[in-house]
Each structure stands twice: as structure tokens, then as C-alpha cells.
Amino acid sequence: MRIEQKVTVDAPRHLVWHHVTEPANYPVFMEGLTRWDIAGDIHSGLGARYRMLLRVGAADVGGLIEIVEWQPEGDMAWSSVTGVDQRGRWRLRELADGRTRVSFRFAYGVAGGGLAGLIAERVAAPGLRRRFHQSLINLKRAVEAQRESAAVG
Amino acid sequence: MAESGAGTAARAGERRSQNGGDPRASRAGGFGRPSLLRRFFEEVQSRLTADLDDRDPDFIRENLSLSWLIASIWFRGEVRGMEKVPEEGPVLLVGNHSGGTITPDTIVFTLAFNTYFGVERRFYQLAHNLVLTSPLGPYLRRFGTVAASHENARKALDAGAAVLVYPGGDWEVNRPTWEANRIDFAGRRGFVKLALDAGVPIVPVVSIGGQETAIFLTHGERLAKLLRLDKLLRLKTLPVNLSLPWIVNVGDFLGHLPLPAKITVQVMDPIDLRERYGPEPDPDRIYEDVTSLMQDKLTEMAAERQLPVIG
């Protein structure tokens, strides 16, 4: 199952990039996150690993993820190492007026889950979609507030 | 499931081969010849012997979706405090048990444990012999369910696993509905000895809602005695409940369709027995303390609950 949410942030791309690549920000802006720890020595960047859990229905679902793609101020993608199969991507594109178009993609599933797996993916989707939508709104607010405070400073 | 059955047969075969494969050795067992009956007993014995390698992380991962659907949609499961379980190492999780032969607290908690820590963490659940010898037995073994015995639990703890035990077991799950908010381990203190022997912490796990999945009337001790089941089948109880689709369900041998009661599970702080009770702890005192702590939590959770079934 694949979910995509988009938002336009009224801030330059480097500010958004800094926000989504800083692990400490995730528990603040990501809705429903119940666990988020850095696993290993790499804080951020290619090869960084995080232990994450997201409340979905009756369970905290997630596992160990690893950053597998890192194009500064452009794309950051991750893939699961353990736990539920998942791939995710932040995709930042600069707009002409200095704003930033942010896309968040999340694909998940359980290989070998059969019919129950397919049903579970679909049942979980609306809740996840709502959470990611709210998370992007949180991200937009945080980055725009940061830009304003920088402008005042 | 077929693979597990094959594995079980292979183990039984291995055991047979210990007598050199001599068919006469089988006759010495008193069955005349390798009979169906003997094979049946071998199969039962095999299922009750814990083989920790039967647990299959891939199988668990592939079946989590079904558990998740049942736990999320039917029971609206909610597990709190999973972070209190030590991150690694052996631990004895001690829970109260509810819901007759359909035990939704096990479904909800096992799912939560496997998703929180990942299926890679070794996690075993102790179950009644009847569960393991039922047609569901091979399936449950792959989930990490082993027959409840001190030996099996010790084997798992010594291997560094987390072990879930319901001391009240078959007794507690059939307590009458008006005792739903009562911890009733029936004085079974084996879990204390187990934790002390293995030197592992106890983590109490309290759940509520399971006893609202049917109307439980009685343990049926007198009924079992009246029908001489205690003499004939060594059954000391014959529980009776009102449930779907049977309406009056005697014995609950075939299970029932549980009402969609909300299941809430609370994990409590770990108890390091030597640290808290000293080098020569009194098992009776530990038993009283653990059950009291769990009772207080269950009473608190019952007070939070607004309506039966709805939660």
C-alpha cells in the first residue's frame, strides 16, 4: 500500500531539509509516533538508522529503518531493516517564489501476509493518511515559524 | 502448518530411532505392535515437549496482519506501558487471564509484544496442555507457544527469551462474570519459584475486558463431580457460560464467538526479586505482593471503564 501527502511550505528549501533530516524533530511533528531512537553512531545521513514505532490500531508498528538515499536539499529515502516492510521518502522541490513543495511518500506491507495482509493494509490506510496529513501541517507550521523568527532576529 | 506437522513427526521419529529403530522395542511398550494408539501418544508427548526451535519469526510476521485485524477491529485493543518491559534479556511476564477458551488478552498482548520488540526477539507463551494438543497446536507452536511446565519455561528463560505465563490459566478464564475484576491465580505460586530459580525479573501484565466477551456463570466444580468427570477424565471443573452461537455453553470445548469487548492491557514496572526481597526471599510474600499489585491496577482500570463491552 502506498500513501502520498503533499504540502507547500512558505520557506526556502534548505530550512525544510534541515527540519526533516534532524531526528530530534520527528517526535514533535510526526503524529502517532510512539518511539523514535537513533540506533547506531550515525546521527543523520546515508546509513543512519532509527528505531521507530507508530501507533496503528491495536499495535505499535514499525521497526528498524535505515536511510538509503540522501540527496542534500532534495530527496531522503529510507527502508526497513526489521519489522513491517516499509519504504519512505521526503521529496523537496523549490518553487519559483521561494516556497518549497514537500512530498511525503510511505509504502508499507507484509510480504507473505496473504489476504489478511491485504485487508489489514487497506484498513490501516485511512488512519495513516490522516496522521501523515497532520504531520505535514505540523511540519509546515514549525518551519514557517522558524523562518519568521529568523527574519525577526 | 503442514511443515510444523512434518517437523513434529520427524521429532517423534528421532525419538523412535533412539531405540535403534527395532520394531520389537515398540512391542515392549505394551501395545502389541506399533499401533495407532502408540503413535497418537507419541504425537501428544511430542507436542507437549517444548522445542524452542519451533518458533518461526517469519511465520509470526506473516500472520501479524490477521492478529492485528482481530485485535484492532473486534477487540479495539489498547496496550499501555510496553516500554516497561526490559529492552533485552530474559523476563517473566505474568498476566491475569480472561475470556474462556477464547482468550483475547493473549491475542492483543502477543501482537503488541511482537510489533513493539520485533519478531526477532524470542518470546514464548505458556499454554495449557489441551491447547497444544488441539488442532491449533502446531500453529501455536510456530507462534512460540509451549506447554505450561516449569521445565519448558526454564528452558526458554535460560535461552534468554521473554516468557508470558498466566498462572490462573484454565481456572481464572472461567471465573464468573461478577468476579471479572478480580485477580484469581487460585494460589498457584509456580511463577514465583520459576522467576527465583531462573534469576529473572517479573513484569506484571494486567488486562481487562476479556471476561465481558460472554456471560460466565460458573467454574462448574459441582457439575463435574456430579457427572463423575473428575473420576473419569480428571476434569475438576466444567465451566458454563452464556455465549454465541451456543447460548448455553457447557464446557466451552469448542470455544464461542466472543462479544467485541474492548481489551485494555497495562504493563507494570519490572520487579527484581532479589533486589526487592533480599537473597533469601519468601515466595509466599512475593506471591501476595505481586497479586496485590495486579489487583490494585485491575481495580483502577475497572474504575476507568464506563460501560461493559464498550469500554
Coordinates of C-alpha atoms in Angstrom, one line a residue:
Chain A
M1 CA 0.0 0.0 0.0
R2 CA 1.3 3.4 -0.9
I3 CA 0.3 6.8 0.7
E4 CA 1.4 10.2 -0.6
Q5 CA 0.8 13.5 1.0
K6 CA 1.9 16.9 -0.2
V7 CA 2.2 20.4 1.3
T8 CA 3.6 23.7 0.2
V9 CA 5.8 25.4 2.9
D10 CA 6.4 29.1 2.8
A11 CA 10.1 28.8 3.5
P12 CA 13.2 28.1 1.5
R13 CA 14.2 24.5 0.8
H14 CA 17.2 24.4 3.0
L15 CA 15.1 25.2 6.1
V16 CA 12.7 22.3 5.3
W17 CA 15.6 20.0 4.5
H18 CA 17.2 20.8 7.9
H19 CA 13.9 20.1 9.7
V20 CA 13.2 16.7 8.1
T21 CA 16.7 15.5 8.4
E22 CA 17.1 16.3 12.1
P23 CA 16.0 13.2 14.0
A24 CA 15.1 15.2 17.2
N25 CA 12.3 16.9 15.3
Y26 CA 10.4 13.7 14.5
P27 CA 8.7 13.1 17.9
V28 CA 7.5 16.7 17.7
F29 CA 6.0 16.9 14.2
M30 CA 5.2 13.3 13.3
E31 CA 1.7 12.3 14.6
G32 CA 1.3 9.0 16.3
L33 CA 5.0 8.3 16.7
T34 CA 5.4 6.3 19.9
R35 CA 9.1 5.5 19.7
W36 CA 11.9 7.2 17.9
D37 CA 15.5 6.4 18.8
I38 CA 18.8 6.8 16.9
A39 CA 20.2 3.3 16.5
G40 CA 24.0 3.3 16.0
D41 CA 26.6 6.0 15.7
I42 CA 25.4 7.9 12.7
H43 CA 23.1 10.9 13.6
S44 CA 21.8 11.6 10.2
G45 CA 22.7 11.0 6.5
L46 CA 23.2 7.9 4.4
G47 CA 23.4 4.8 6.6
A48 CA 21.8 6.4 9.7
R49 CA 19.5 4.0 11.5
Y50 CA 16.4 4.7 13.6
R51 CA 14.2 2.6 15.7
M52 CA 10.7 3.8 15.2
L53 CA 7.1 2.8 16.1
L54 CA 3.9 4.3 15.0
R55 CA 0.6 3.6 16.8
V56 CA -1.7 1.9 14.2
G57 CA -4.9 0.3 15.6
A58 CA -4.1 -2.0 18.5
A59 CA -0.3 -2.1 18.0
D60 CA 2.8 0.0 17.8
V61 CA 4.1 -0.9 14.3
G62 CA 7.5 -0.1 12.8
G63 CA 10.9 -1.4 13.4
L64 CA 14.5 -0.5 12.5
I65 CA 14.8 1.7 9.4
E66 CA 17.9 2.9 7.5
I67 CA 18.5 5.9 5.3
V68 CA 19.2 4.5 1.9
E69 CA 19.2 7.7 -0.3
W70 CA 20.4 11.1 0.6
Q71 CA 20.5 14.0 -1.9
P72 CA 21.0 17.2 0.1
E73 CA 18.1 19.5 -0.1
G74 CA 16.3 17.2 -2.4
D75 CA 15.4 13.6 -1.5
M76 CA 15.9 11.5 1.5
A77 CA 14.6 7.9 1.4
W78 CA 14.6 5.1 4.0
S79 CA 13.8 1.4 4.0
S80 CA 13.0 -1.0 6.8
V81 CA 15.7 -3.4 8.1
T82 CA 13.4 -5.2 10.6
G83 CA 9.7 -5.1 11.4
V84 CA 6.9 -4.3 9.0
D85 CA 8.2 -3.8 5.4
Q86 CA 8.3 -0.1 4.7
R87 CA 9.8 2.5 2.4
G88 CA 9.5 6.2 2.7
R89 CA 10.7 9.3 1.0
W90 CA 10.9 13.0 1.6
R91 CA 11.0 14.9 -1.7
L92 CA 11.6 18.7 -1.6
R93 CA 11.3 20.9 -4.7
E94 CA 11.9 24.6 -4.7
L95 CA 9.1 26.8 -6.2
A96 CA 9.7 30.0 -8.1
D97 CA 8.5 32.2 -5.3
G98 CA 10.9 30.9 -2.7
R99 CA 8.5 28.4 -1.3
T100 CA 9.0 24.7 -1.1
R101 CA 6.9 21.8 -2.3
V102 CA 7.1 18.9 0.1
S103 CA 6.1 15.4 -0.8
F104 CA 6.0 12.6 1.7
R105 CA 5.7 9.0 0.4
F106 CA 5.2 6.0 2.5
A107 CA 4.8 2.4 1.2
Y108 CA 4.2 -0.5 3.6
G109 CA 3.1 -4.1 3.7
V110 CA 3.8 -7.5 5.0
A111 CA 5.4 -9.9 2.5
G112 CA 3.6 -13.2 2.7
G113 CA 0.7 -11.7 4.7
G114 CA -1.8 -13.1 2.3
L115 CA -5.4 -12.0 2.2
A116 CA -5.3 -10.8 5.8
G117 CA -2.3 -8.8 5.0
L118 CA -4.0 -7.1 2.0
I119 CA -7.1 -6.3 4.1
A120 CA -5.0 -5.0 7.0
E121 CA -3.1 -2.7 4.7
R122 CA -6.3 -1.2 3.5
V123 CA -7.9 -0.9 6.9
A124 CA -4.9 0.9 8.2
A125 CA -4.6 3.3 5.3
P126 CA -7.2 6.0 6.3
G127 CA -5.7 6.4 9.8
L128 CA -2.2 6.6 8.4
R129 CA -3.3 9.1 5.7
R130 CA -4.8 11.3 8.4
R131 CA -1.7 11.1 10.6
F132 CA 0.7 11.9 7.7
H133 CA -1.6 14.8 6.6
Q134 CA -1.5 16.3 10.1
S135 CA 2.3 15.6 10.3
L136 CA 2.9 17.7 7.2
I137 CA 0.7 20.5 8.6
N138 CA 2.8 20.4 11.8
L139 CA 6.0 20.4 9.7
K140 CA 4.8 23.4 7.7
R141 CA 3.9 25.4 10.9
A142 CA 7.2 24.6 12.5
V143 CA 9.4 25.6 9.5
E144 CA 7.4 28.7 8.8
A145 CA 7.6 29.8 12.4
Q146 CA 11.4 29.1 12.2
R147 CA 11.6 31.3 9.1
E148 CA 9.7 34.1 10.7
S149 CA 11.8 34.0 13.9
A150 CA 14.9 34.1 11.7
A151 CA 13.6 37.1 9.8
V152 CA 12.8 39.0 13.1
G153 CA 16.2 38.0 14.5
Chain B
M1 CA 1.1 -25.8 9.5
A2 CA 1.9 -28.8 7.4
E3 CA 5.6 -28.1 7.8
S4 CA 5.2 -28.0 11.6
G5 CA 3.4 -31.3 11.5
A6 CA 6.2 -32.8 9.5
G7 CA 8.7 -31.4 12.0
T8 CA 6.7 -32.9 14.9
A9 CA 6.6 -36.3 13.1
A10 CA 10.3 -36.0 12.4
R11 CA 11.0 -35.4 16.1
A12 CA 8.8 -38.4 17.1
G13 CA 10.8 -40.4 14.6
E14 CA 14.1 -39.2 16.1
R15 CA 12.8 -40.4 19.5
R16 CA 11.8 -43.7 18.0
S17 CA 15.2 -44.1 16.4
Q18 CA 16.8 -43.9 19.9
N19 CA 15.8 -47.5 20.4
G20 CA 17.6 -48.4 17.2
G21 CA 14.5 -48.5 15.1
D22 CA 13.8 -52.0 16.3
P23 CA 10.1 -52.6 15.9
R24 CA 10.2 -55.2 18.7
A25 CA 11.2 -52.4 21.1
S26 CA 7.8 -50.8 20.4
R27 CA 6.1 -54.0 21.4
A28 CA 7.9 -54.0 24.7
G29 CA 5.9 -50.8 25.4
G30 CA 2.8 -53.0 25.9
F31 CA 0.8 -52.0 22.8
G32 CA 1.4 -55.3 21.0
R33 CA 2.7 -53.6 17.8
P34 CA 3.3 -50.0 16.7
S35 CA -0.3 -49.1 16.8
L36 CA -2.3 -46.0 16.0
L37 CA -2.7 -45.6 19.7
R38 CA 1.0 -45.6 20.3
R39 CA 1.6 -43.1 17.5
F40 CA -1.2 -40.9 19.0
F41 CA 0.5 -40.9 22.4
E42 CA 3.9 -40.2 20.7
E43 CA 2.4 -37.3 18.9
V44 CA 0.8 -35.9 22.1
Q45 CA 4.0 -36.3 24.0
S46 CA 5.9 -34.6 21.2
R47 CA 3.5 -31.6 21.2
L48 CA 3.9 -31.2 25.0
T49 CA 7.7 -31.2 24.8
A50 CA 9.0 -27.7 24.2
D51 CA 11.2 -27.4 21.2
L52 CA 12.1 -23.8 21.2
D53 CA 13.2 -24.0 17.6
D54 CA 9.6 -24.5 16.6
R55 CA 9.1 -20.7 17.0
D56 CA 9.2 -19.3 13.5
P57 CA 9.8 -15.5 13.2
D58 CA 8.8 -15.4 9.5
F59 CA 5.6 -17.2 10.2
I60 CA 4.8 -14.8 13.0
R61 CA 5.5 -11.8 10.8
E62 CA 3.3 -13.1 8.1
N63 CA 0.4 -13.8 10.5
L64 CA 0.6 -10.5 12.4
S65 CA -1.8 -8.9 10.0
L66 CA -4.6 -11.3 11.0
S67 CA -3.9 -10.8 14.7
W68 CA -3.8 -7.1 14.1
L69 CA -7.2 -7.1 12.3
I70 CA -8.8 -9.1 15.2
A71 CA -7.2 -7.1 17.9
S72 CA -7.8 -3.7 16.3
I73 CA -11.3 -4.1 14.8
W74 CA -13.0 -6.7 17.0
F75 CA -11.4 -6.0 20.4
R76 CA -10.2 -2.4 19.9
G77 CA -7.1 -3.5 21.8
E78 CA -5.0 -1.0 23.7
V79 CA -1.7 -1.9 25.3
R80 CA -0.1 0.6 27.6
G81 CA 3.4 0.7 29.1
M82 CA 5.2 -1.8 26.8
E83 CA 8.3 0.3 27.2
K84 CA 8.5 -1.0 30.8
V85 CA 9.5 -4.5 29.6
P86 CA 13.3 -4.7 29.8
E87 CA 14.7 -4.0 26.4
E88 CA 16.6 -7.2 26.3
G89 CA 17.3 -10.4 28.3
P90 CA 15.1 -12.9 29.8
V91 CA 12.0 -11.8 31.6
L92 CA 8.9 -13.4 33.1
L93 CA 5.7 -11.7 32.1
V94 CA 2.9 -12.6 34.5
G95 CA -0.6 -11.9 33.4
N96 CA -4.2 -12.3 34.5
H97 CA -6.3 -14.3 32.1
S98 CA -9.8 -13.9 30.9
G99 CA -12.4 -14.9 28.2
G100 CA -12.9 -18.7 28.5
T101 CA -11.1 -20.7 25.8
I102 CA -11.0 -17.6 23.6
T103 CA -8.5 -15.5 25.4
P104 CA -8.4 -12.1 23.7
D105 CA -5.9 -10.7 26.2
T106 CA -3.4 -13.2 24.8
I107 CA -4.1 -12.2 21.2
V108 CA -3.8 -8.4 22.0
F109 CA -0.7 -8.7 24.1
T110 CA 1.2 -11.1 21.9
L111 CA 0.6 -8.9 18.9
A112 CA 1.7 -5.9 20.8
F113 CA 4.9 -7.6 22.1
N114 CA 5.8 -8.8 18.6
T115 CA 5.3 -5.5 16.9
Y116 CA 6.9 -3.5 19.7
F117 CA 10.1 -5.5 20.0
G118 CA 10.0 -7.2 16.6
V119 CA 9.5 -10.8 15.8
E120 CA 13.3 -11.3 16.1
R121 CA 13.1 -11.1 19.9
R122 CA 12.5 -14.6 21.3
F123 CA 9.1 -14.6 23.0
Y124 CA 7.3 -17.7 24.3
Q125 CA 3.8 -18.1 25.8
L126 CA 3.0 -20.9 28.2
A127 CA -0.3 -22.7 27.5
H128 CA -2.5 -25.5 28.9
N129 CA -1.7 -29.0 27.5
L130 CA -5.2 -29.1 26.0
V131 CA -4.4 -26.0 23.8
L132 CA -1.2 -27.6 22.5
T133 CA -2.8 -30.9 21.7
S134 CA -5.8 -29.3 20.0
P135 CA -5.8 -28.9 16.2
L136 CA -4.5 -25.4 16.7
G137 CA -1.4 -26.8 18.5
P138 CA 1.1 -26.9 15.5
Y139 CA 0.0 -23.3 14.5
L140 CA 0.6 -22.0 18.0
R141 CA 3.9 -23.7 18.4
R142 CA 5.2 -21.7 15.5
F143 CA 4.0 -18.6 17.3
G144 CA 6.1 -19.6 20.3
T145 CA 3.5 -21.3 22.5
V146 CA 4.8 -24.1 24.6
A147 CA 3.1 -26.4 27.1
A148 CA 3.0 -24.8 30.6
S149 CA 5.6 -26.5 32.7
H150 CA 8.4 -25.4 34.9
E151 CA 10.9 -27.2 32.7
N152 CA 9.7 -25.7 29.5
A153 CA 9.6 -22.2 30.9
R154 CA 13.0 -22.6 32.4
K155 CA 14.4 -23.8 29.1
A156 CA 13.1 -20.7 27.4
L157 CA 14.3 -18.3 30.1
D158 CA 17.7 -19.9 30.1
A159 CA 17.8 -19.2 26.4
G160 CA 17.4 -15.5 27.1
A161 CA 13.8 -15.3 26.0
A162 CA 10.8 -13.4 27.3
V163 CA 8.1 -15.8 28.7
L164 CA 4.5 -15.0 29.2
V165 CA 2.7 -17.0 31.8
Y166 CA -0.9 -16.9 33.1
P167 CA -0.8 -18.6 36.5
G168 CA -4.6 -18.5 36.9
G169 CA -4.8 -20.3 33.5
D170 CA -7.8 -22.5 32.9
W171 CA -9.3 -21.6 36.3
E172 CA -9.1 -17.9 36.0
V173 CA -10.5 -17.7 32.4
N174 CA -13.8 -19.2 33.6
R175 CA -14.4 -17.1 36.7
P176 CA -17.9 -15.9 36.9
T177 CA -18.7 -12.5 35.3
W178 CA -19.4 -10.9 38.7
E179 CA -15.7 -11.7 39.6
A180 CA -14.4 -10.2 36.3
N181 CA -12.4 -7.5 38.0
R182 CA -10.6 -10.0 40.4
I183 CA -7.2 -11.4 40.0
D184 CA -7.6 -15.2 40.7
F185 CA -4.4 -17.2 40.4
A186 CA -6.0 -19.9 42.6
G187 CA -2.9 -19.9 44.8
R188 CA -0.7 -21.1 42.0
R189 CA 2.7 -19.9 43.1
G190 CA 4.9 -21.7 40.5
F191 CA 5.7 -18.5 38.7
V192 CA 7.5 -17.1 41.8
K193 CA 9.7 -20.2 42.1
L194 CA 10.4 -20.0 38.3
A195 CA 11.5 -16.4 38.5
L196 CA 13.6 -17.1 41.5
D197 CA 15.2 -20.2 40.1
A198 CA 16.0 -18.5 36.8
G199 CA 17.0 -15.2 38.4
V200 CA 14.8 -13.1 36.1
P201 CA 12.6 -10.1 36.8
I202 CA 8.8 -10.4 36.9
V203 CA 6.8 -7.9 34.8
P204 CA 3.1 -8.0 35.8
V205 CA 0.7 -7.5 32.9
V206 CA -2.9 -6.6 33.8
S207 CA -5.7 -6.8 31.3
I208 CA -9.4 -6.0 31.4
G209 CA -12.3 -6.7 29.1
G210 CA -11.8 -10.4 28.3
Q211 CA -14.4 -11.5 30.9
E212 CA -17.0 -9.4 29.0
T213 CA -16.8 -11.5 25.9
A214 CA -19.5 -13.8 27.3
I215 CA -21.6 -14.2 30.4
F216 CA -19.6 -16.6 32.6
L217 CA -21.8 -18.4 35.1
T218 CA -19.7 -20.9 37.0
H219 CA -16.5 -22.9 37.1
G220 CA -18.8 -25.9 37.3
E221 CA -16.9 -27.8 40.0
R222 CA -20.1 -29.4 41.4
L223 CA -21.3 -30.2 37.9
A224 CA -18.1 -32.0 37.1
K225 CA -18.3 -34.0 40.3
L226 CA -22.0 -34.9 39.7
L227 CA -21.1 -36.2 36.2
R228 CA -18.1 -38.0 37.7
L229 CA -15.8 -36.2 35.2
D230 CA -13.3 -35.8 38.0
K231 CA -13.1 -39.6 38.2
L232 CA -13.5 -40.5 34.5
L233 CA -11.5 -37.7 32.8
R234 CA -9.7 -36.0 35.7
L235 CA -11.6 -32.8 34.9
K236 CA -12.2 -30.9 38.1
T237 CA -14.4 -28.2 36.5
L238 CA -17.0 -28.0 33.8
P239 CA -17.4 -24.3 33.1
V240 CA -20.8 -22.9 31.9
N241 CA -21.3 -19.6 30.1
L242 CA -23.9 -17.9 28.0
S243 CA -22.4 -17.1 24.7
L244 CA -22.9 -17.2 20.9
P245 CA -23.7 -19.3 19.0
W246 CA -24.5 -21.9 21.7
I247 CA -26.5 -19.7 24.0
V248 CA -25.9 -22.1 26.9
N249 CA -22.3 -23.3 26.5
V250 CA -21.2 -26.2 28.7
G251 CA -17.5 -26.9 28.9
D252 CA -16.6 -24.2 26.2
F253 CA -14.7 -27.0 24.5
L254 CA -15.4 -25.6 21.0
G255 CA -14.9 -22.0 22.1
H256 CA -17.5 -19.4 21.3
L257 CA -18.0 -16.2 19.3
P258 CA -16.7 -13.6 21.7
L259 CA -18.6 -10.3 22.2
P260 CA -16.5 -7.4 20.8
A261 CA -15.4 -6.2 24.2
K262 CA -12.7 -3.6 24.4
I263 CA -9.4 -5.1 25.7
T264 CA -7.1 -2.9 27.6
V265 CA -3.7 -4.2 28.8
Q266 CA -1.4 -2.4 31.2
V267 CA 2.2 -3.4 31.6
M268 CA 3.6 -2.7 35.1
D269 CA 7.1 -1.9 36.3
P270 CA 9.5 -4.8 36.4
I271 CA 10.2 -6.4 39.8
D272 CA 13.7 -7.6 40.5
L273 CA 13.0 -10.2 43.2
R274 CA 16.5 -10.4 44.8
E275 CA 16.8 -6.7 44.8
R276 CA 13.5 -6.1 46.4
Y277 CA 13.2 -9.1 48.7
G278 CA 16.9 -9.9 49.5
P279 CA 19.0 -13.0 49.0
E280 CA 16.5 -15.4 50.7
P281 CA 13.1 -14.2 49.6
D282 CA 9.9 -15.7 50.9
P283 CA 7.9 -17.0 47.9
D284 CA 4.5 -16.6 49.7
R285 CA 5.2 -12.9 50.4
I286 CA 6.2 -12.3 46.7
Y287 CA 3.0 -14.1 45.6
E288 CA 0.9 -11.9 47.9
D289 CA 2.7 -8.7 46.8
V290 CA 2.5 -9.4 43.0
T291 CA -1.2 -10.4 43.1
S292 CA -2.0 -7.3 45.3
L293 CA -0.2 -5.0 42.9
M294 CA -2.0 -6.5 40.0
Q295 CA -5.4 -6.4 41.9
D296 CA -4.9 -2.7 42.6
K297 CA -4.1 -2.0 39.0
L298 CA -7.1 -4.0 37.8
T299 CA -9.4 -2.2 40.2
E300 CA -8.1 1.1 38.9
M301 CA -8.7 0.0 35.3
A302 CA -12.2 -1.2 36.1
A303 CA -13.0 2.3 37.6
E304 CA -11.9 3.9 34.3
R305 CA -14.2 1.6 32.3
Q306 CA -17.5 3.3 31.6
L307 CA -19.6 0.5 30.1
P308 CA -19.2 -3.3 29.8
V309 CA -18.1 -4.4 26.3
I310 CA -18.0 -0.8 25.1
G311 CA -15.1 0.0 27.4

